PDB file of C-alpha atoms and ligand atoms in Angstrom:
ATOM      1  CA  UNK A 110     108.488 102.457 121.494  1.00 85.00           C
ATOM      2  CA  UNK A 111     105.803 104.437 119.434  1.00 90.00           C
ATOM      3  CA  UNK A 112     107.292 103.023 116.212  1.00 90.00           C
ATOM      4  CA  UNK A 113     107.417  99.664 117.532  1.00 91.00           C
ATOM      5  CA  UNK A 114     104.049  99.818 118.764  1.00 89.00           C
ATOM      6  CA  UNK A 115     103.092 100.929 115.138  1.00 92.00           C
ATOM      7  CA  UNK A 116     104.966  99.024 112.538  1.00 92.00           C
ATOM      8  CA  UNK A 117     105.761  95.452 114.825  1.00 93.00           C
ATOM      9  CA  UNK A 118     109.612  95.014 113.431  1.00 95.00           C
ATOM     10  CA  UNK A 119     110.375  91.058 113.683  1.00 96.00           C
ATOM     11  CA  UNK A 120     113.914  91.858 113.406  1.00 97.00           C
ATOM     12  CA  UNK A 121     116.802  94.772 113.879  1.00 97.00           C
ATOM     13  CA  UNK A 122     119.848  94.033 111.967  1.00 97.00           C
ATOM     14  CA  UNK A 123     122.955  96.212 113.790  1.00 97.00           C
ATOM     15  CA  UNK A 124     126.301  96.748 112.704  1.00 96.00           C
ATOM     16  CA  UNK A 125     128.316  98.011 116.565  1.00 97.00           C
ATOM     17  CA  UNK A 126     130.567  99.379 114.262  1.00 96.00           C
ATOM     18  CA  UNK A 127     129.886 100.300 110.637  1.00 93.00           C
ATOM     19  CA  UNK A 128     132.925  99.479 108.606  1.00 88.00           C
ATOM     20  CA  UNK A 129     131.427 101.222 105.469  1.00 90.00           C
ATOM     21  CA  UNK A 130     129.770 103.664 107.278  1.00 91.00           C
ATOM     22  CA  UNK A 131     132.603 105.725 108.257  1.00 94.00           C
ATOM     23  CA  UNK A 132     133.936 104.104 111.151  1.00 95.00           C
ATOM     24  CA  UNK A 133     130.816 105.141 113.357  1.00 95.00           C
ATOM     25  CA  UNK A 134     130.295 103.227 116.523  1.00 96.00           C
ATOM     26  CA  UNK A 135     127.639 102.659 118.078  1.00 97.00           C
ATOM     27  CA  UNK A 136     127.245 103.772 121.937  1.00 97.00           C
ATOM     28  CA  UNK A 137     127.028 101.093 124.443  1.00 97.00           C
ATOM     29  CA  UNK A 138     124.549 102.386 126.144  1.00 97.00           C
ATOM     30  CA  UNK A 139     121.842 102.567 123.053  1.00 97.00           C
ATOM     31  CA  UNK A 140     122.976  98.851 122.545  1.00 98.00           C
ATOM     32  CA  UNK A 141     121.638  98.215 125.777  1.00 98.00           C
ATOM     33  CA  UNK A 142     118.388  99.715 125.417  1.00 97.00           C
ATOM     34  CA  UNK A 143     118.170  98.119 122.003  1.00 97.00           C
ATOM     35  CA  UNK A 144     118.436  94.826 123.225  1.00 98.00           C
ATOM     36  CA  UNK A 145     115.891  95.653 126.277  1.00 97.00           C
ATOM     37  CA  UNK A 146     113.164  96.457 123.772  1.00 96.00           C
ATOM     38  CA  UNK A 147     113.887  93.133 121.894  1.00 97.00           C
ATOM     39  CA  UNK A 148     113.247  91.129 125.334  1.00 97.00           C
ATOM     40  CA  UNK A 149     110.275  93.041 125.836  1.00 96.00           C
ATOM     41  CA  UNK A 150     108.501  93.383 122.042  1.00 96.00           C
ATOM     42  CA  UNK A 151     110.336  89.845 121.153  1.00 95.00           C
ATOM     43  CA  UNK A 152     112.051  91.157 118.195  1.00 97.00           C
ATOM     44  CA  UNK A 153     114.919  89.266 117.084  1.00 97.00           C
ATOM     45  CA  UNK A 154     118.227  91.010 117.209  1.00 98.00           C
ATOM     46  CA  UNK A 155     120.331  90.092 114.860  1.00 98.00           C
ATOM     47  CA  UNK A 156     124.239  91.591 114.712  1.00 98.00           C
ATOM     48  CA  UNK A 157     126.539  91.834 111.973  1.00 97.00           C
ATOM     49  CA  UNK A 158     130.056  91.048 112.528  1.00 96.00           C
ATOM     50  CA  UNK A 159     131.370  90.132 109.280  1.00 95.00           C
ATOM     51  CA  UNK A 160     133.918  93.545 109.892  1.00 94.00           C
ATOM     52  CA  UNK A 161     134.216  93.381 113.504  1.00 95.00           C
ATOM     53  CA  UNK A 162     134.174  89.751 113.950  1.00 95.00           C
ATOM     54  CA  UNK A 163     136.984  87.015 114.962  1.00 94.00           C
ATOM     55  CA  UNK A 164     139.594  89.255 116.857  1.00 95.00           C
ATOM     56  CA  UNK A 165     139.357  92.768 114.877  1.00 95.00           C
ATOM     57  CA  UNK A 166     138.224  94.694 117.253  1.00 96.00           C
ATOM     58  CA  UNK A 167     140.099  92.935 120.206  1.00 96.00           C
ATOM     59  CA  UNK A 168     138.095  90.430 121.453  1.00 96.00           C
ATOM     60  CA  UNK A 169     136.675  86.937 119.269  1.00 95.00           C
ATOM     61  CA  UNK A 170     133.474  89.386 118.858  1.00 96.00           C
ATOM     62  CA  UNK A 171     132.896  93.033 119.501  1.00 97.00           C
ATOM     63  CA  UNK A 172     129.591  91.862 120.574  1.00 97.00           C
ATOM     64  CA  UNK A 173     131.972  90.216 123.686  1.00 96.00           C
ATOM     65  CA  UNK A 174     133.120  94.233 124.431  1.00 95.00           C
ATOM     66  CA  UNK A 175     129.700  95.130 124.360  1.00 97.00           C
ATOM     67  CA  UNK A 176     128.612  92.810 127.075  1.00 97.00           C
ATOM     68  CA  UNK A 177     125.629  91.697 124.554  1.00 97.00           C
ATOM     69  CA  UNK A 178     124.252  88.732 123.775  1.00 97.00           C
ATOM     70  CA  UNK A 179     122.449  88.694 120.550  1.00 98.00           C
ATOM     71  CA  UNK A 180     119.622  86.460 119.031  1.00 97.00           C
ATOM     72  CA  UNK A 181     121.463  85.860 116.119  1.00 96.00           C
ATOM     73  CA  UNK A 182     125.245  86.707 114.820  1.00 96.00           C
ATOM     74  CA  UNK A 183     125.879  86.708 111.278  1.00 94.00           C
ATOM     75  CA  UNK A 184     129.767  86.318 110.756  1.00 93.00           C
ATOM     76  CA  UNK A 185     131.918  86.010 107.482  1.00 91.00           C
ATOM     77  CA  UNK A 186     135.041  87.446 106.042  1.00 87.00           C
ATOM     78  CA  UNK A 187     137.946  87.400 108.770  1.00 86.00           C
ATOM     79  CA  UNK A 188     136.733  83.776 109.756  1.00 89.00           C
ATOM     80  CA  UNK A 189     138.148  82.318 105.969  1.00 88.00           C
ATOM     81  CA  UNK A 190     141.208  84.853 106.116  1.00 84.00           C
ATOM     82  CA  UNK A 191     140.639  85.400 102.685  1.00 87.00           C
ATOM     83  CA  UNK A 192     138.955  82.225 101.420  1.00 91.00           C
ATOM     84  CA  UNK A 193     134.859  82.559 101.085  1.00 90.00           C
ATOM     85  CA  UNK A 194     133.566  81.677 104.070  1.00 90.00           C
ATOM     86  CA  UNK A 195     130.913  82.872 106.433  1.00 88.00           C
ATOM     87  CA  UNK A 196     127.922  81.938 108.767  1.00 88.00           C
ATOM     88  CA  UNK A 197     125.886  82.217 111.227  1.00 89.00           C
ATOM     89  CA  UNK A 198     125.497  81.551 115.440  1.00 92.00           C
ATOM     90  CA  UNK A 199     122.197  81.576 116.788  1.00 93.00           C
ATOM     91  CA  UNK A 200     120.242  80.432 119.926  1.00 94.00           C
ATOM     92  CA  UNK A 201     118.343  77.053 119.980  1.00 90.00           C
ATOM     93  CA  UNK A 202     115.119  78.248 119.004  1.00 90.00           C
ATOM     94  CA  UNK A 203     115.977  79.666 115.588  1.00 88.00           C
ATOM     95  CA  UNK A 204     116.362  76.856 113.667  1.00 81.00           C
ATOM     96  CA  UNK A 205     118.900  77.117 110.572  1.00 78.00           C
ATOM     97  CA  UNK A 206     119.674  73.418 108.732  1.00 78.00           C
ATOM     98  CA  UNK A 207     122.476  73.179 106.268  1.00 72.00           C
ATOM     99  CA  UNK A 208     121.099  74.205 103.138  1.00 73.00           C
ATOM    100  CA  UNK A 209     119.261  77.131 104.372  1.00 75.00           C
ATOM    101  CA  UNK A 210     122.885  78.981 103.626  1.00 71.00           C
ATOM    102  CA  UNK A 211     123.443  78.361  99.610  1.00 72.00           C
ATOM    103  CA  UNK A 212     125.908  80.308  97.416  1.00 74.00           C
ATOM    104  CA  UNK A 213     128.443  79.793  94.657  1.00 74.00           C
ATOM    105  CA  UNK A 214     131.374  78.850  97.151  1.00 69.00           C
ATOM    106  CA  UNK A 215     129.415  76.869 100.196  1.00 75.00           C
ATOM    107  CA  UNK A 216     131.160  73.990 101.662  1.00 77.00           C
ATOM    108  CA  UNK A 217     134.026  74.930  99.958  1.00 87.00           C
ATOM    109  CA  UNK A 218     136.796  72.269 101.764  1.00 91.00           C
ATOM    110  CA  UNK A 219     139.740  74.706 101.416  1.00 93.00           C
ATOM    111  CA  UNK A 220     138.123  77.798 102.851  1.00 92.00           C
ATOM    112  CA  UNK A 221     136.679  75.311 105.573  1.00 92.00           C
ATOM    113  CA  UNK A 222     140.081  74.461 106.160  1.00 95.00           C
ATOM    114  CA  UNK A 223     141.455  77.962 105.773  1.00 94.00           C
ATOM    115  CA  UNK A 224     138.717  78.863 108.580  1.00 94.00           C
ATOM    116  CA  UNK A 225     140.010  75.913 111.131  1.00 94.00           C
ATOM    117  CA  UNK A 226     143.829  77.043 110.706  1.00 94.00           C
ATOM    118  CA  UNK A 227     142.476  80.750 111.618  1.00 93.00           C
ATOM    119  CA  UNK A 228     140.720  79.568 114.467  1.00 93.00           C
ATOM    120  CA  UNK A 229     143.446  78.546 116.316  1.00 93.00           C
ATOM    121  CA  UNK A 230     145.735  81.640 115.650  1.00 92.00           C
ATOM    122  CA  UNK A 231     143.014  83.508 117.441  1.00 93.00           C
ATOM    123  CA  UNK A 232     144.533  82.835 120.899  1.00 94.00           C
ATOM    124  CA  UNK A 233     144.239  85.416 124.043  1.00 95.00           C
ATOM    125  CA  UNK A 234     147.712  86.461 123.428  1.00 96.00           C
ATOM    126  CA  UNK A 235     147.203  87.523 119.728  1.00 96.00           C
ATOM    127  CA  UNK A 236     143.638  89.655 120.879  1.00 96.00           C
ATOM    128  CA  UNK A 237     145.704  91.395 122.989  1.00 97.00           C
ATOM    129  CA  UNK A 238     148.788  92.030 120.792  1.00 98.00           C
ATOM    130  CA  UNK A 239     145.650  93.480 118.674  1.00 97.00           C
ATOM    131  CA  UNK A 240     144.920  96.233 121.131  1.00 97.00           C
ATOM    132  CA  UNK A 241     148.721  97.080 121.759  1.00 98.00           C
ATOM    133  CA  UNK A 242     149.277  97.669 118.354  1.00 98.00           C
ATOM    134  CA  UNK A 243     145.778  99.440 117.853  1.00 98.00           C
ATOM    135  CA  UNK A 244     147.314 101.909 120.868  1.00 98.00           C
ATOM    136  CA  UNK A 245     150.293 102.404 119.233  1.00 98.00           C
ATOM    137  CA  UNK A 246     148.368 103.403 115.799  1.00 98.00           C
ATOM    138  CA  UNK A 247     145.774 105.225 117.328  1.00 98.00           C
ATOM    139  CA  UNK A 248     149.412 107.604 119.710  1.00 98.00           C
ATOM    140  CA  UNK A 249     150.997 107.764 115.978  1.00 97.00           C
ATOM    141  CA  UNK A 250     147.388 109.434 114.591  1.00 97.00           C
ATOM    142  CA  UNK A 251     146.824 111.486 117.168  1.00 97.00           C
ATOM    143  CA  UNK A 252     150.506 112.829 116.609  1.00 97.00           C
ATOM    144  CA  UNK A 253     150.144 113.566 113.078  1.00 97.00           C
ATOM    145  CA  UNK A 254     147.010 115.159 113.529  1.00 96.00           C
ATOM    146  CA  UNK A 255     148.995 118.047 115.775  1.00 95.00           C
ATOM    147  CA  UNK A 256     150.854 118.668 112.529  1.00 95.00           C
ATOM    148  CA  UNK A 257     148.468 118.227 109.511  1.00 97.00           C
ATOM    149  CA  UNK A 258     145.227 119.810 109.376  1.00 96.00           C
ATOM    150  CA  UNK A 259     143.442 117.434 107.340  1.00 97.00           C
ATOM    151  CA  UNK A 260     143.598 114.902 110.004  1.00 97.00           C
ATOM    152  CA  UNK A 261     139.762 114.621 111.663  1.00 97.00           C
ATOM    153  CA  UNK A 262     138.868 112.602 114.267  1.00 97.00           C
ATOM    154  CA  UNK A 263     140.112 109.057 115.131  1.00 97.00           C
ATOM    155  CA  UNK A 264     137.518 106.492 115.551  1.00 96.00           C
ATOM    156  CA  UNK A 265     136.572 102.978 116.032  1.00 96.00           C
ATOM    157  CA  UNK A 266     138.489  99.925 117.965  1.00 96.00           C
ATOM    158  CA  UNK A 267     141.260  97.435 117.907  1.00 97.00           C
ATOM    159  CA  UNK A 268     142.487  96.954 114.468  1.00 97.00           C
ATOM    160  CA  UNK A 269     139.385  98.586 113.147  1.00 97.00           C
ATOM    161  CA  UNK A 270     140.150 102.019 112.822  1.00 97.00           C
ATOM    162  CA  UNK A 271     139.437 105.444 110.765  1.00 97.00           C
ATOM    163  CA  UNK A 272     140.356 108.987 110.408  1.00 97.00           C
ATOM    164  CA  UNK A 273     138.002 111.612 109.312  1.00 97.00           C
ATOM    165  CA  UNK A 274     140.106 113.892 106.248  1.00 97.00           C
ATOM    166  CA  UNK A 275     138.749 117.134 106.505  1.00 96.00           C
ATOM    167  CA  UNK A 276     139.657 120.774 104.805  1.00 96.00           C
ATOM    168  CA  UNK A 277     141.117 123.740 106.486  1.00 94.00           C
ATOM    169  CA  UNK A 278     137.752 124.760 107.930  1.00 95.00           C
ATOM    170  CA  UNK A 279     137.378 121.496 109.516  1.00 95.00           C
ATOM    171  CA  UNK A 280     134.638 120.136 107.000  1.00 96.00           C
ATOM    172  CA  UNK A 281     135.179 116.557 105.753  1.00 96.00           C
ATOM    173  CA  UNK A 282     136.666 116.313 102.637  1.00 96.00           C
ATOM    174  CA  UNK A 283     136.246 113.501 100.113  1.00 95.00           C
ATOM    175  CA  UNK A 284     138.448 114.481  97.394  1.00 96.00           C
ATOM    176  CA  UNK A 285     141.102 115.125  99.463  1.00 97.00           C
ATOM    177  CA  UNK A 286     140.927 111.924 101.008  1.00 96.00           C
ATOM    178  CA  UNK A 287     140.915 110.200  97.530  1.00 96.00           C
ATOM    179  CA  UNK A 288     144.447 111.867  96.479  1.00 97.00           C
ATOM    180  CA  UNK A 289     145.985 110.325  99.347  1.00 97.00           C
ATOM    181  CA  UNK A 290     143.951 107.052  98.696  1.00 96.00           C
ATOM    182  CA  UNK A 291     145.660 107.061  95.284  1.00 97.00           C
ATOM    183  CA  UNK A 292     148.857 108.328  96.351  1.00 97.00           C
ATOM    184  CA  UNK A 293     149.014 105.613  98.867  1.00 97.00           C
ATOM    185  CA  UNK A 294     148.703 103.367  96.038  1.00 97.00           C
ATOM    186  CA  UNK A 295     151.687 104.509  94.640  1.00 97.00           C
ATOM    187  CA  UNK A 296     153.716 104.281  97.701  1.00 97.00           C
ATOM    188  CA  UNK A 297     152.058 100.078  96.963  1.00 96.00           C
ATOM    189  CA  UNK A 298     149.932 100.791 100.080  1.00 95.00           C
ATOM    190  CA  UNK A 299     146.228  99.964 100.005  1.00 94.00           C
ATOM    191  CA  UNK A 300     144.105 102.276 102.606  1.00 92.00           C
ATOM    192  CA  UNK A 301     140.672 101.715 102.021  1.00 91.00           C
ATOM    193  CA  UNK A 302     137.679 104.502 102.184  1.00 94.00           C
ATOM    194  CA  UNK A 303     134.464 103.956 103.411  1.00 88.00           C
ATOM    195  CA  UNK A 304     132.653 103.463 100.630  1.00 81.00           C
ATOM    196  CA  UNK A 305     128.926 103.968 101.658  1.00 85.00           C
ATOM    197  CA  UNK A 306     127.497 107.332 100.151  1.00 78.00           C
ATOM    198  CA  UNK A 307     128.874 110.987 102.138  1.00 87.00           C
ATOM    199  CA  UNK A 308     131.321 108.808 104.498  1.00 88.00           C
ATOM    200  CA  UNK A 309     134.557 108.733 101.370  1.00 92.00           C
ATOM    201  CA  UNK A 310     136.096 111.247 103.961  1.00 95.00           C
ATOM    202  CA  UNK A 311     136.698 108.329 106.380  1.00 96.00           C
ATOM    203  CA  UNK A 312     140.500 106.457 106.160  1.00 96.00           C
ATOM    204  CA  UNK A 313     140.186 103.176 107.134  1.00 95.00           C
ATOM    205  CA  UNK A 314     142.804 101.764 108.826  1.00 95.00           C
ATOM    206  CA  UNK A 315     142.015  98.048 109.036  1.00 94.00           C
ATOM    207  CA  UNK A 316     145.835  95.843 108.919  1.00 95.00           C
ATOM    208  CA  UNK A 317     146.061  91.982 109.296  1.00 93.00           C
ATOM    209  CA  UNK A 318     145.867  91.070 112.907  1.00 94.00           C
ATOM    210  CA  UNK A 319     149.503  89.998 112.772  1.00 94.00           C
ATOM    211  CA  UNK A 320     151.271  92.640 111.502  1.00 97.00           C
ATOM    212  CA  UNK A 321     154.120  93.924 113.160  1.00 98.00           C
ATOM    213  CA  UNK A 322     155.108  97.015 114.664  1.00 98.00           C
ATOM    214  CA  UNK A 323     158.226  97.894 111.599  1.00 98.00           C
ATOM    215  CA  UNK A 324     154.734  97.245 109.088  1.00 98.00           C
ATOM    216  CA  UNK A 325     153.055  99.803 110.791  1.00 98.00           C
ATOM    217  CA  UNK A 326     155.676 102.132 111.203  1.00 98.00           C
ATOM    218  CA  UNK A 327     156.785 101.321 107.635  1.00 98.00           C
ATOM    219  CA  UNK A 328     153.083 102.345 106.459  1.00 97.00           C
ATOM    220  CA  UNK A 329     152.451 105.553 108.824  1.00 98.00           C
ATOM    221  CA  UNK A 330     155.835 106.699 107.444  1.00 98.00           C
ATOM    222  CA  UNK A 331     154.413 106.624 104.084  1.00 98.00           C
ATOM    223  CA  UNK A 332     151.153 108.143 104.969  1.00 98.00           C
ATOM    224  CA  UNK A 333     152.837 111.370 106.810  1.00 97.00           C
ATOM    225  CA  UNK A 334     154.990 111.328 103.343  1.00 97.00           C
ATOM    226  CA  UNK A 335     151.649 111.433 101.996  1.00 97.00           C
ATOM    227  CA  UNK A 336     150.006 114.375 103.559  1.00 97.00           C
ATOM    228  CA  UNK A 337     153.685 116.556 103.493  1.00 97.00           C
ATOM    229  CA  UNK A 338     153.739 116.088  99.472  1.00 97.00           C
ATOM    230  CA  UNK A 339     149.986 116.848  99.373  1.00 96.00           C
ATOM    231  CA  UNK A 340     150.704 120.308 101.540  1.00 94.00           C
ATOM    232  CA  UNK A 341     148.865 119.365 104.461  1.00 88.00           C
ATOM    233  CA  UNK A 342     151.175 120.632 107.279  1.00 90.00           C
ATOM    234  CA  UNK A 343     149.741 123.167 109.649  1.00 84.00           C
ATOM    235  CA  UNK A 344     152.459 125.466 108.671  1.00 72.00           C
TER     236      UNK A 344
HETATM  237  C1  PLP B 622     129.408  94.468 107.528  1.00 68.93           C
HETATM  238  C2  PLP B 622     128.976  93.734 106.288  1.00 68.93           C
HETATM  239  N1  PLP B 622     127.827  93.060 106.314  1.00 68.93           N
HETATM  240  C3  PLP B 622     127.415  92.374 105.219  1.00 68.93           C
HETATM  241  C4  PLP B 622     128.141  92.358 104.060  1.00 68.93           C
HETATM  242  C5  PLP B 622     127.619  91.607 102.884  1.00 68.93           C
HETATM  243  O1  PLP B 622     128.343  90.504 102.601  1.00 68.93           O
HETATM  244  P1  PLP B 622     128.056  89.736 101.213  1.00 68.93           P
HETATM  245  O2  PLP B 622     128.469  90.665 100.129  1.00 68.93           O
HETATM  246  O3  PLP B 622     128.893  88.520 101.284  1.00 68.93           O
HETATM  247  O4  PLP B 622     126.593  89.435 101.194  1.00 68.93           O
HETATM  248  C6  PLP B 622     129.329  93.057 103.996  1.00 68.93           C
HETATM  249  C7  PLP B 622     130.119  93.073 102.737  1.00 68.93           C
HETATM  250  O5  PLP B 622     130.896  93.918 102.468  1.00 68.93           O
HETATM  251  C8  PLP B 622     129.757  93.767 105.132  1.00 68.93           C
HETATM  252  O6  PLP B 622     130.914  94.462 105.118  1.00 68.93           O
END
């Protein structure tokens, strides 16, 4: 309250869940008092779901999970499947016209298109098909982890998930985490790491909504493959 008092923010930008940040969610509860102190200093709170947004984490928004309504929700990514697309939902009183959003691919009819076909895949059966699976991913984890040390903690939700790689003494462990990244590769696997500075330990486990459950299977095969070559057994 002190700092607010002292440096009058006009806006808080939060990610619930930082995909390049390691996975790292944040608590529901500091959400909450977050957006009381934005009611009461009228600072606009703006969320970032460009990651987390349009059935990822189980629900159209994680912001929906969180019980919060935001001033402002800045969206992109998932919503064009692939094609450029991105924007932004905001109550009445902040005024955005059309050309306040300009870049190299706006109004772009195919990912407009792209974005309308996506919409209507996002159905109430397919959010929950999204947590199922994310279950199932999140049992097969916490599995391996009884039999490979480097195996850290499982975070994050729905199909937006990570695993911490850590050494022998339980530290995190970048490099470690960048052999299997490549190795993974090999196996024609893409896992991505988060890439923001210190958090390369995190495994990001982030499929397409629709995958299905011989994909995943096929993939965690290759990734315990991974870690046996690599020597990461507890024995
Ligand atoms: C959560 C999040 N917010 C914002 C951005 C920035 O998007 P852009 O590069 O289109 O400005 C990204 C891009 O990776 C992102 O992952």
């Amino acid at each position: 309250k002190d700092k607010i008092k002292k440096c009058k923010p006009s806006g808080i930008i939060l990610e619930l869940i930082q995909g390049n940040g390691g996975t790292h969610q944040l608590d529901f509860e500091f959400v909450k008092g977050v957006r009381k102190l934005c009611d009461i200093y009228n600072i606009t709170m703006i969320v970032d779901e460009i990651q987390t947004g349009f059935g990822r984490c189980g629900e159209l928004f994680l912001c929906d999970l969180y019980g919060l309504i935001p001033d402002v929700i800045v969206f992109g990514k998932a919503i064009g499947n692939g094609f450029p697309l991105f924007g932004t939902i905001s109550k009445p009183r902040y005024k955005f016209e059309v050309d306040d959003h300009s870049f190299t691919f706006t109004h772009f009819p195919v990912s407009m298109a792209a974005g309308l076909a996506y919409l209507r895949q996002v159905n109430k059966k397919l959010l929950n098909s999204v947590m199922k699976k994310a279950g199932y991913i999140v049992d097969r984890l916490t599995n391996l982890r009884n039999d490979y040390f480097c195996l850290g903690e499982i975070r994050g939700m729905g199909l937006f998930l990570g695993v911490d790689i850590i050494d022998k003494s339980g530290n995190p462990d970048i490099k470690l985490a960048e052999i299997i990244e490549k190795k993974m590769l090999k196996e024609k696997i893409i896992i991505g790491l988060s890439k923001c500075k210190g958090f390369g330990y995190n495994i990001k486990f982030k499929p397409m909504l629709n995958i299905t459950y011989s994909q995943i299977n096929y993939a965690l095969d290759k990734f315990e493959k991974v870690l046996t070559e690599l020597k990461c057994t507890r024995r």
